[in-house]
mmCIF file of C-alpha atoms in Angstrom:
data_model
loop_
_atom_site.group_PDB
_atom_site.id
_atom_site.type_symbol
_atom_site.label_atom_id
_atom_site.label_comp_id
_atom_site.label_asym_id
_atom_site.label_seq_id
_atom_site.Cartn_x
_atom_site.Cartn_y
_atom_site.Cartn_z
ATOM 1 C CA MET A 1 -53.675 -34.010 17.723
ATOM 2 C CA ASP A 2 -56.238 -31.670 15.293
ATOM 3 C CA SER A 3 -54.220 -29.962 12.067
ATOM 4 C CA ARG A 4 -55.869 -26.381 13.019
ATOM 5 C CA VAL A 5 -53.734 -27.117 16.362
ATOM 6 C CA ILE A 6 -50.513 -27.447 14.121
ATOM 7 C CA ALA A 7 -51.491 -25.135 11.740
ATOM 8 C CA PHE A 8 -51.839 -22.069 14.904
ATOM 9 C CA TYR A 9 -48.751 -23.663 16.492
ATOM 10 C CA ILE A 10 -46.616 -23.239 13.683
ATOM 11 C CA VAL A 11 -48.560 -19.858 12.471
ATOM 12 C CA THR A 12 -47.655 -18.513 16.034
ATOM 13 C CA ALA A 13 -44.397 -19.708 15.835
ATOM 14 C CA LEU A 14 -43.805 -17.883 12.052
ATOM 15 C CA MET A 15 -45.695 -14.528 13.685
ATOM 16 C CA LEU A 16 -43.296 -14.364 17.528
ATOM 17 C CA ALA A 17 -39.762 -15.031 14.709
ATOM 18 C CA GLY A 18 -40.734 -12.450 12.824
ATOM 19 C CA ILE A 19 -41.020 -10.394 15.769
ATOM 20 C CA ASP A 20 -37.363 -11.558 17.235
ATOM 21 C CA PHE A 21 -36.234 -10.464 13.515
ATOM 22 C CA TYR A 22 -37.665 -7.116 13.541
ATOM 23 C CA TYR A 23 -36.345 -6.369 17.304
ATOM 24 C CA THR A 24 -33.382 -7.733 16.079
ATOM 25 C CA GLY A 25 -33.456 -5.077 13.489
ATOM 26 C CA ARG A 26 -34.438 -2.593 15.577
ATOM 27 C CA ALA A 27 -31.467 -3.527 17.788
ATOM 28 C CA PHE A 28 -28.838 -3.082 15.832
ATOM 29 C CA ARG A 29 -29.760 0.778 14.258
ATOM 30 C CA LYS A 30 -29.823 1.477 17.910
ATOM 31 C CA GLU A 31 -26.504 4.165 19.291
ATOM 32 C CA GLU A 32 -26.083 2.597 22.143
ATOM 33 C CA PRO A 33 -23.765 0.590 22.677
ATOM 34 C CA PHE A 34 -25.528 -2.792 24.615
ATOM 35 C CA ALA A 35 -27.584 -2.863 21.517
ATOM 36 C CA LYS A 36 -25.721 -4.984 19.026
ATOM 37 C CA TYR A 37 -26.356 -7.363 22.154
ATOM 38 C CA LEU A 38 -29.736 -7.124 22.440
ATOM 39 C CA GLY A 39 -29.459 -7.772 18.231
ATOM 40 C CA PHE A 40 -27.721 -10.658 18.835
ATOM 41 C CA SER A 41 -29.980 -11.606 21.703
ATOM 42 C CA ALA A 42 -33.241 -11.373 19.989
ATOM 43 C CA LEU A 43 -31.331 -12.893 15.992
ATOM 44 C CA ALA A 44 -31.026 -15.990 17.708
ATOM 45 C CA ALA A 45 -34.226 -16.361 19.606
ATOM 46 C CA GLY A 46 -35.569 -15.780 16.184
ATOM 47 C CA ILE A 47 -33.067 -18.224 15.384
ATOM 48 C CA VAL A 48 -33.886 -21.264 18.351
ATOM 49 C CA THR A 49 -38.081 -19.991 17.573
ATOM 50 C CA LEU A 50 -37.621 -21.277 14.191
ATOM 51 C CA SER A 51 -35.412 -24.039 14.550
ATOM 52 C CA TYR A 52 -37.491 -25.794 17.074
ATOM 53 C CA MET A 53 -40.266 -25.407 15.021
ATOM 54 C CA CYS A 54 -38.643 -27.292 12.642
ATOM 55 C CA SER A 55 -37.470 -30.406 14.809
ATOM 56 C CA ILE A 56 -40.850 -31.315 16.212
ATOM 57 C CA GLN A 57 -42.321 -30.994 12.556
ATOM 58 C CA THR A 58 -39.859 -33.408 10.578
ATOM 59 C CA GLU A 59 -40.234 -37.186 10.761
ATOM 60 C CA ASN A 60 -37.459 -37.286 8.958
ATOM 61 C CA TYR A 61 -34.510 -38.628 11.703
ATOM 62 C CA ARG A 62 -31.082 -36.553 10.485
ATOM 63 C CA TYR A 63 -33.428 -33.140 9.991
ATOM 64 C CA ALA A 64 -34.581 -32.955 13.110
ATOM 65 C CA SER A 65 -31.242 -33.779 14.526
ATOM 66 C CA ILE A 66 -29.524 -30.980 12.362
ATOM 67 C CA ALA A 67 -32.638 -28.606 13.652
ATOM 68 C CA SER A 68 -32.206 -29.658 17.420
ATOM 69 C CA SER A 69 -28.866 -29.392 16.564
ATOM 70 C CA VAL A 70 -29.038 -25.553 15.706
ATOM 71 C CA TYR A 71 -31.827 -25.158 18.397
ATOM 72 C CA PHE A 72 -30.084 -25.809 21.153
ATOM 73 C CA ALA A 73 -26.544 -24.003 20.171
ATOM 74 C CA GLY A 74 -28.973 -20.721 19.135
ATOM 75 C CA ILE A 75 -30.216 -20.955 23.213
ATOM 76 C CA ASP A 76 -26.807 -20.895 24.231
ATOM 77 C CA TRP A 77 -26.246 -18.305 21.828
ATOM 78 C CA MET A 78 -28.889 -16.754 22.777
ATOM 79 C CA LEU A 79 -28.619 -16.111 26.202
ATOM 80 C CA VAL A 80 -25.129 -15.593 26.449
ATOM 81 C CA SER A 81 -25.996 -11.941 24.384
ATOM 82 C CA LEU A 82 -28.729 -11.893 27.395
ATOM 83 C CA VAL A 83 -26.170 -11.814 29.824
ATOM 84 C CA HIS A 84 -23.823 -9.111 27.741
ATOM 85 C CA PHE A 85 -26.857 -7.107 27.726
ATOM 86 C CA VAL A 86 -27.709 -7.165 30.854
ATOM 87 C CA TYR A 87 -24.120 -6.668 32.109
ATOM 88 C CA ARG A 88 -23.912 -3.284 29.996
ATOM 89 C CA PHE A 89 -27.793 -2.397 30.297
ATOM 90 C CA THR A 90 -27.123 -2.307 33.993
ATOM 91 C CA ASP A 91 -23.823 -0.583 33.776
ATOM 92 C CA SER A 92 -22.577 -4.204 35.424
ATOM 93 C CA HIS A 93 -20.837 -4.325 33.435
ATOM 94 C CA THR A 94 -17.275 -2.469 34.834
ATOM 95 C CA ILE A 95 -16.653 -4.841 37.225
ATOM 96 C CA ARG A 96 -13.754 -6.640 36.675
ATOM 97 C CA SER A 97 -15.176 -10.221 37.303
ATOM 98 C CA SER A 98 -17.946 -9.338 35.471
ATOM 99 C CA GLU A 99 -15.677 -9.690 32.116
ATOM 100 C CA ARG A 100 -14.523 -12.813 33.040
ATOM 101 C CA PHE A 101 -17.254 -14.498 32.988
ATOM 102 C CA ARG A 102 -18.334 -12.560 30.002
ATOM 103 C CA LYS A 103 -15.392 -14.651 28.029
ATOM 104 C CA LEU A 104 -15.873 -17.970 29.482
ATOM 105 C CA ALA A 105 -19.001 -17.483 28.928
ATOM 106 C CA ARG A 106 -18.451 -16.819 25.498
ATOM 107 C CA ILE A 107 -15.735 -19.741 25.075
ATOM 108 C CA TYR A 108 -17.941 -22.134 26.891
ATOM 109 C CA ALA A 109 -20.666 -21.578 24.286
ATOM 110 C CA LEU A 110 -18.007 -21.924 21.083
ATOM 111 C CA PHE A 111 -17.132 -25.408 23.070
ATOM 112 C CA ASP A 112 -21.193 -26.559 22.716
ATOM 113 C CA THR A 113 -21.766 -25.511 19.492
ATOM 114 C CA ALA A 114 -19.585 -27.435 18.466
ATOM 115 C CA VAL A 115 -20.770 -30.536 20.401
ATOM 116 C CA MET A 116 -23.933 -30.018 18.949
ATOM 117 C CA LEU A 117 -22.592 -30.047 15.314
ATOM 118 C CA VAL A 118 -20.404 -33.031 16.000
ATOM 119 C CA ASN A 119 -23.919 -34.293 17.204
ATOM 120 C CA ILE A 120 -25.890 -34.502 14.181
ATOM 121 C CA PHE A 121 -23.331 -37.437 12.801
ATOM 122 C CA ALA A 122 -21.933 -39.060 15.751
ATOM 123 C CA GLU A 123 -24.465 -38.204 18.426
ATOM 124 C CA ILE A 124 -22.136 -37.210 21.469
ATOM 125 C CA ALA A 125 -24.186 -35.346 23.350
ATOM 126 C CA VAL A 126 -27.900 -36.291 22.937
ATOM 127 C CA HIS A 127 -29.663 -39.393 20.852
ATOM 128 C CA TYR A 128 -33.110 -38.710 19.375
ATOM 129 C CA VAL A 129 -35.792 -41.534 20.183
ATOM 130 C CA ARG A 130 -38.516 -42.142 17.638
ATOM 131 C CA GLU A 131 -42.254 -41.842 19.011
ATOM 132 C CA ASP A 132 -45.641 -42.682 18.152
ATOM 133 C CA ARG A 133 -46.661 -38.943 18.346
ATOM 134 C CA PRO A 134 -48.402 -36.364 15.484
ATOM 135 C CA ILE A 135 -45.900 -33.921 16.502
ATOM 136 C CA ALA A 136 -42.111 -33.335 18.045
ATOM 137 C CA PHE A 137 -41.498 -37.071 16.629
ATOM 138 C CA PHE A 138 -38.843 -37.962 18.519
ATOM 139 C CA SER A 139 -37.460 -37.280 21.975
ATOM 140 C CA TYR A 140 -34.519 -36.859 23.698
ATOM 141 C CA GLU A 141 -32.468 -39.125 25.130
ATOM 142 C CA MET A 142 -29.471 -37.103 26.858
ATOM 143 C CA LYS A 143 -26.136 -38.048 27.149
ATOM 144 C CA PRO A 144 -23.692 -36.051 30.020
ATOM 145 C CA LEU A 145 -22.470 -33.511 27.251
ATOM 146 C CA TYR A 146 -25.945 -32.238 26.246
ATOM 147 C CA LEU A 147 -26.712 -32.782 30.677
ATOM 148 C CA MET A 148 -23.733 -30.137 30.689
ATOM 149 C CA HIS A 149 -25.618 -27.730 28.076
ATOM 150 C CA LEU A 150 -28.716 -27.542 30.004
ATOM 151 C CA ALA A 151 -26.670 -27.310 32.945
ATOM 152 C CA PHE A 152 -24.545 -24.153 31.377
ATOM 153 C CA SER A 153 -28.638 -22.535 30.007
ATOM 154 C CA TYR A 154 -29.430 -22.711 33.967
ATOM 155 C CA ILE A 155 -25.927 -21.317 34.947
ATOM 156 C CA LEU A 156 -27.230 -18.196 32.285
ATOM 157 C CA VAL A 157 -30.992 -17.986 32.860
ATOM 158 C CA LEU A 158 -29.300 -17.235 36.614
ATOM 159 C CA MET A 159 -26.969 -15.547 35.919
ATOM 160 C CA VAL A 160 -29.386 -12.299 34.336
ATOM 161 C CA ILE A 161 -31.810 -12.930 36.933
ATOM 162 C CA PHE A 162 -29.122 -12.384 40.116
ATOM 163 C CA ILE A 163 -27.847 -8.983 37.683
ATOM 164 C CA LEU A 164 -31.382 -8.188 37.672
ATOM 165 C CA VAL A 165 -32.292 -8.511 41.063
ATOM 166 C CA GLU A 166 -29.050 -7.660 42.214
ATOM 167 C CA LYS A 167 -29.641 -3.445 39.912
#
């Protein structure tokens, strides 16, 4: 892969993370009660962008594992915050069953974050396989706990879409 392409990717990722952090600041300065959820989602999106960039740039196994774990946990928190934001923004937060779902989502996100942190040392969710490529030096060997992470992420995305379509 050409070094100019890699440099372009790095600059683009840094710009996107900068935009995420800019909107994080703007959201936290707003008075609306739902703005903090948008701020948390934007903050997590910036962390996801940076950690993904780090995970595909490093050739060091441990650094790739750490960056990927931050990336996976960041996705959880970005989506949980986005679900909270959409519930509040669309006034769906007045429905009692939504409160239970959002609490369960937070609890599972805490569990998944713990799994991803332990994975750095014990590989209980993802095993990284070295690949001979000019970028993204490791591929993922998924285990059941990682598949649960994926299912959780897709459920949250579907929940956001469902709420928006319903409103």
